[in-house]
Short mmCIF file of C-alpha atoms in Angstrom, two decimals:
data_model
loop_
_atom_site.label_atom_id
_atom_site.label_comp_id
_atom_site.label_asym_id
_atom_site.label_seq_id
_atom_site.Cartn_x
_atom_site.Cartn_y
_atom_site.Cartn_z
CA MET A 1 -0.06 -0.15 0.03
CA THR A 2 1.50 3.24 -1.12
CA ALA A 3 1.70 6.24 1.42
CA PRO A 4 -0.52 9.21 0.41
CA ALA A 5 0.93 11.90 -1.53
CA GLN A 6 2.02 14.83 0.79
CA PRO A 7 0.87 18.44 -0.07
CA PRO A 8 3.78 20.86 -1.05
CA ALA A 9 5.59 22.48 1.65
CA LEU A 10 6.24 26.54 1.74
CA ALA A 11 9.58 27.26 0.45
CA VAL A 12 11.25 28.21 3.74
CA GLU A 13 14.41 26.46 4.58
CA THR A 14 15.65 25.86 8.04
CA GLY A 15 18.06 28.74 7.70
CA THR A 16 17.68 32.31 8.89
CA GLY A 17 13.91 32.40 7.47
CA GLY A 18 13.12 29.20 9.37
CA ILE A 19 14.68 30.17 12.50
CA LEU A 20 12.61 33.35 12.59
CA LEU A 21 9.30 31.73 11.83
CA TRP A 22 9.46 28.58 13.78
CA VAL A 23 11.85 29.38 16.71
CA VAL A 24 11.81 33.20 17.30
CA LEU A 25 8.21 34.16 16.28
CA PRO A 26 6.56 31.53 18.63
CA TYR A 27 8.56 32.73 21.80
CA VAL A 28 7.81 36.38 20.70
CA ALA A 29 4.18 35.66 20.40
CA LEU A 30 4.06 33.72 23.68
CA ALA A 31 5.84 36.50 25.75
CA VAL A 32 3.64 39.25 24.22
CA PHE A 33 0.54 37.06 24.99
CA VAL A 34 1.45 36.74 28.63
CA LEU A 35 2.89 40.07 29.28
CA GLY A 36 0.31 41.84 27.33
CA HIS A 37 -2.40 40.22 29.58
CA VAL A 38 -0.71 41.24 32.57
CA TRP A 39 -0.27 44.86 31.58
CA ARG A 40 -3.91 45.00 30.30
CA TYR A 41 -5.19 43.73 33.67
CA ARG A 42 -3.05 46.11 35.60
CA TYR A 43 -3.55 49.43 33.48
CA ASP A 44 -6.88 48.74 31.65
CA LYS A 45 -9.13 46.85 33.93
CA PHE A 46 -12.36 48.69 32.94
CA GLY A 47 -11.35 47.93 29.44
CA TRP A 48 -11.21 44.19 30.02
CA THR A 49 -14.73 43.58 28.55
CA THR A 50 -16.44 42.21 25.50
CA ARG A 51 -18.14 45.71 25.02
CA SER A 52 -21.43 43.85 24.47
CA SER A 53 -23.70 45.25 21.60
CA GLN A 54 -26.84 43.11 22.71
CA LEU A 55 -29.07 46.18 23.51
CA TYR A 56 -28.52 47.48 20.01
CA GLU A 57 -29.60 44.23 18.12
CA ASN A 58 -30.66 40.76 19.46
CA ARG A 59 -32.12 38.74 16.46
CA LEU A 60 -28.72 38.05 14.46
CA LEU A 61 -26.79 37.91 17.74
CA ARG A 62 -28.82 34.98 18.97
CA ILE A 63 -27.79 33.02 15.68
CA GLY A 64 -24.31 34.28 15.27
CA SER A 65 -22.97 34.17 18.86
CA PRO A 66 -23.79 30.35 19.92
CA LEU A 67 -22.69 29.39 16.51
CA PHE A 68 -19.29 30.99 16.68
CA HIS A 69 -18.67 30.10 20.26
CA PHE A 70 -19.74 26.55 20.36
CA GLY A 71 -17.73 26.14 17.11
CA VAL A 72 -14.59 27.62 18.60
CA LEU A 73 -14.99 25.62 21.58
CA VAL A 74 -14.92 22.34 19.63
CA VAL A 75 -12.15 23.68 17.55
CA LEU A 76 -9.90 24.59 20.54
CA VAL A 77 -10.58 21.30 21.97
CA GLY A 78 -9.56 19.54 18.78
CA HIS A 79 -6.26 21.52 18.71
CA VAL A 80 -5.43 20.81 22.37
CA GLY A 81 -5.97 17.10 21.76
CA GLY A 82 -4.19 17.13 18.32
CA LEU A 83 -1.09 19.15 19.38
CA LEU A 84 -0.50 18.27 22.93
CA VAL A 85 -1.35 14.61 22.91
CA PRO A 86 1.28 12.34 21.27
CA LYS A 87 0.01 9.78 18.74
CA SER A 88 1.47 6.88 20.86
CA TRP A 89 -0.85 7.98 23.68
CA THR A 90 -3.98 7.57 21.76
CA GLU A 91 -2.91 4.29 20.31
CA ALA A 92 -2.19 3.12 23.75
CA VAL A 93 -5.83 3.53 24.89
CA GLY A 94 -6.89 1.71 21.87
CA ILE A 95 -7.53 4.52 19.29
CA SER A 96 -6.30 3.60 15.86
CA GLU A 97 -4.56 6.30 13.88
CA HIS A 98 -7.42 5.68 11.34
CA ALA A 99 -10.19 6.18 13.70
CA TYR A 100 -8.51 9.21 15.14
CA HIS A 101 -8.04 10.82 11.79
CA ILE A 102 -11.60 10.22 10.38
CA GLY A 103 -12.93 11.63 13.78
CA ALA A 104 -10.80 14.52 13.72
CA VAL A 105 -11.26 15.45 10.02
CA VAL A 106 -15.15 15.26 10.44
CA LEU A 107 -15.50 17.03 13.67
CA GLY A 108 -12.89 19.55 12.67
CA THR A 109 -14.54 20.34 9.42
CA ILE A 110 -17.90 20.61 11.10
CA ALA A 111 -16.61 22.98 14.01
CA GLY A 112 -14.72 25.03 11.35
CA VAL A 113 -17.70 25.44 9.15
CA ALA A 114 -19.90 26.38 12.18
CA THR A 115 -17.25 28.96 13.50
CA LEU A 116 -16.85 30.58 10.26
CA GLY A 117 -20.64 30.77 9.73
CA GLY A 118 -21.18 32.16 13.12
CA LEU A 119 -18.39 34.75 12.52
CA ALA A 120 -19.87 35.80 9.08
CA VAL A 121 -23.24 36.51 10.56
CA LEU A 122 -21.47 38.49 13.55
CA ILE A 123 -19.51 40.45 10.88
CA TYR A 124 -22.59 41.13 8.84
CA ARG A 125 -24.54 42.13 11.87
CA ARG A 126 -21.70 44.55 12.87
CA ARG A 127 -21.72 46.08 9.51
CA THR A 128 -25.45 46.42 8.81
CA VAL A 129 -26.97 47.34 12.39
CA GLY A 130 -26.13 51.04 12.58
CA PRO A 131 -25.58 51.47 16.16
CA VAL A 132 -23.38 48.50 16.22
CA PHE A 133 -21.36 49.63 13.50
CA SER A 134 -20.80 52.95 15.14
CA ALA A 135 -19.53 51.32 18.30
CA THR A 136 -16.97 49.29 16.12
CA THR A 137 -13.49 50.44 16.51
CA ARG A 138 -10.50 49.98 14.15
CA ASN A 139 -9.07 47.41 16.78
CA ASP A 140 -12.32 45.39 16.32
CA LYS A 141 -11.97 45.41 12.63
CA ALA A 142 -8.32 44.38 12.79
CA MET A 143 -9.23 41.44 15.21
CA TYR A 144 -12.12 40.20 12.88
CA VAL A 145 -9.85 40.22 9.91
CA SER A 146 -7.14 38.31 11.85
CA LEU A 147 -9.67 35.83 13.24
CA THR A 148 -11.26 35.25 9.68
CA VAL A 149 -7.77 34.52 8.29
CA THR A 150 -6.82 32.28 10.85
CA ILE A 151 -10.04 30.18 10.72
CA VAL A 152 -10.14 30.04 6.95
CA LEU A 153 -6.49 28.94 6.61
CA GLY A 154 -7.21 26.16 9.20
CA LEU A 155 -10.49 24.95 7.48
CA ALA A 156 -8.76 25.12 4.14
CA ALA A 157 -5.65 23.13 5.51
CA THR A 158 -8.00 20.52 6.84
CA VAL A 159 -10.02 20.41 3.55
CA ALA A 160 -7.34 20.46 1.23
CA ALA A 161 -5.01 17.98 2.71
CA ASN A 162 -7.65 15.45 3.98
CA VAL A 163 -10.74 16.05 1.86
CA VAL A 164 -9.50 16.98 -1.49
CA GLY A 165 -5.97 15.63 -1.20
CA GLY A 166 -4.63 12.26 -0.29
CA GLY A 167 -4.38 12.81 3.52
CA TYR A 168 -1.72 14.50 5.74
CA ASP A 169 -0.61 13.52 9.24
CA TYR A 170 0.09 16.63 10.95
CA ARG A 171 0.90 14.71 14.32
CA GLU A 172 4.26 13.62 12.63
CA THR A 173 5.23 17.13 12.12
CA VAL A 174 3.00 20.20 13.29
CA SER A 175 2.38 18.43 16.79
CA PRO A 176 6.01 17.71 17.57
CA TRP A 177 7.15 21.18 16.60
CA PHE A 178 4.40 22.63 18.84
CA ARG A 179 5.50 20.59 21.83
CA SER A 180 9.22 21.16 21.28
CA VAL A 181 8.44 24.93 21.54
CA PHE A 182 7.21 24.14 25.18
CA TYR A 183 10.09 21.95 25.84
CA VAL A 184 12.41 24.71 24.90
CA GLN A 185 13.89 22.62 22.29
CA PRO A 186 12.27 23.99 19.16
CA ASP A 187 12.78 21.98 16.00
CA PRO A 188 12.27 24.16 12.96
CA ASP A 189 12.88 21.23 10.64
CA LEU A 190 9.66 19.66 11.52
CA MET A 191 7.70 22.68 10.31
CA ALA A 192 9.93 23.34 7.17
CA GLY A 193 8.29 20.25 5.81
CA ALA A 194 4.79 20.88 6.57
CA PRO A 195 2.24 21.70 3.79
CA VAL A 196 1.92 25.36 3.03
CA LEU A 197 -1.58 25.90 4.35
CA PHE A 198 -0.50 24.36 7.69
CA GLN A 199 2.55 26.77 7.90
CA LEU A 200 0.28 29.65 6.89
CA HIS A 201 -2.28 28.79 9.75
CA ALA A 202 0.35 28.42 12.15
CA ILE A 203 1.78 31.84 11.38
CA SER A 204 -1.58 33.62 11.33
CA ALA A 205 -2.37 31.89 14.88
CA LEU A 206 0.83 33.18 16.48
CA LEU A 207 0.04 36.68 15.18
CA LEU A 208 -3.40 36.45 16.44
CA PHE A 209 -2.34 35.46 20.01
CA ALA A 210 0.37 38.12 19.98
CA ALA A 211 -2.48 40.75 19.17
CA TRP A 212 -4.90 38.88 21.66
CA PRO A 213 -4.37 40.78 24.78
CA PHE A 214 -4.99 44.29 23.12
CA THR A 215 -8.26 43.32 21.91
CA ARG A 216 -11.86 42.36 23.20
CA LEU A 217 -10.83 38.54 22.97
CA VAL A 218 -9.34 39.03 26.54
CA HIS A 219 -12.92 38.26 27.84
CA MET A 220 -12.31 34.55 26.91
CA LEU A 221 -9.68 34.07 29.58
CA THR A 222 -12.01 35.29 32.47
CA ALA A 223 -15.08 34.27 34.07
CA PRO A 224 -17.47 36.39 36.20
CA LEU A 225 -16.86 34.16 39.43
CA GLY A 226 -17.08 37.29 41.53
CA TYR A 227 -20.93 37.42 40.91
CA LEU A 228 -21.28 34.28 42.95
CA THR A 229 -20.13 35.91 46.21
CA ARG A 230 -20.67 39.60 46.08
CA PRO A 231 -23.32 41.19 48.30
CA TYR A 232 -26.86 42.03 47.33
CA ILE A 233 -27.41 45.57 46.12
CA VAL A 234 -30.37 47.11 48.01
CA TYR A 235 -32.24 49.64 45.90
CA ARG A 236 -35.03 50.33 48.31
CA SER A 237 -35.73 49.02 51.81
CA ARG A 238 -38.80 47.37 52.87
CA ASP A 239 -38.14 48.00 56.51
CA THR A 240 -40.70 50.16 58.15
CA ARG A 241 -38.47 50.65 61.21
CA LEU A 242 -35.57 52.22 58.98
CA GLY A 243 -33.56 54.44 61.37
CA THR A 244 -34.45 52.67 64.44
CA ARG A 245 -31.36 50.36 64.43
CA PRO A 246 -27.88 50.18 62.68
CA PRO A 247 -28.37 49.49 58.96
CA ARG A 248 -27.73 45.88 58.14
CA ARG A 249 -25.02 44.63 55.81
CA GLY A 250 -25.92 44.37 52.26
CA TRP A 251 -26.07 40.44 51.90
CA GLU A 252 -28.49 39.80 54.44
CA ARG A 253 -31.98 38.68 53.55
CA VAL A 254 -34.58 41.59 53.36
CA GLY A 255 -37.09 41.19 56.13
CA SER A 256 -35.27 38.78 58.31
#
């Protein structure tokens, strides 16, 4: 049985260009990602928000937002499993490479289409609804462009290599390179032989992560856990004896 034909790779040798792309750029993006969030939290806490536009329009938002967010969630889980979990681990638990490949391609394609469709609805809404468009900044526009490019390249790489082409096992090249970066032993040779779409997808993702702390995407790294423990806000007291005793703390039950 002959091996599937491999898609062409980007013409970047493991010289200066390869070192810059597959060694320097990942660490620069990671440093900006971490330090950028620290800076943003310290100096722009009130800007750490999604700047929700739900009050302006809700019909399109109810379609595009769940489609985009659930699609992104599946895509992220798939990337974590595909990049961080070695092939030997999945084979050790009884998942064959063929079964993993089919599942990853099917789920990845569906999630990618859902994410791109949801993003298209959100962009259409932002462009056609007047108040939403007026609240859109240049930063938002650049974020949408970067998101769209990254998602399109990832979906194109999956479809071109595995649906249209003869198949490509990225866990032999892209995944080991990704893990080697975190081992602080980056191996640019692994990415030098990857297909062009996978390389472009990786570059666009690194640039997106570098810009992440300075966009509204920061809200994905936080959860409103403080709402679970903060005191109640009393707007009007129902106590007829108001003024006859010291005021109670805000989280006590009214009328107790």
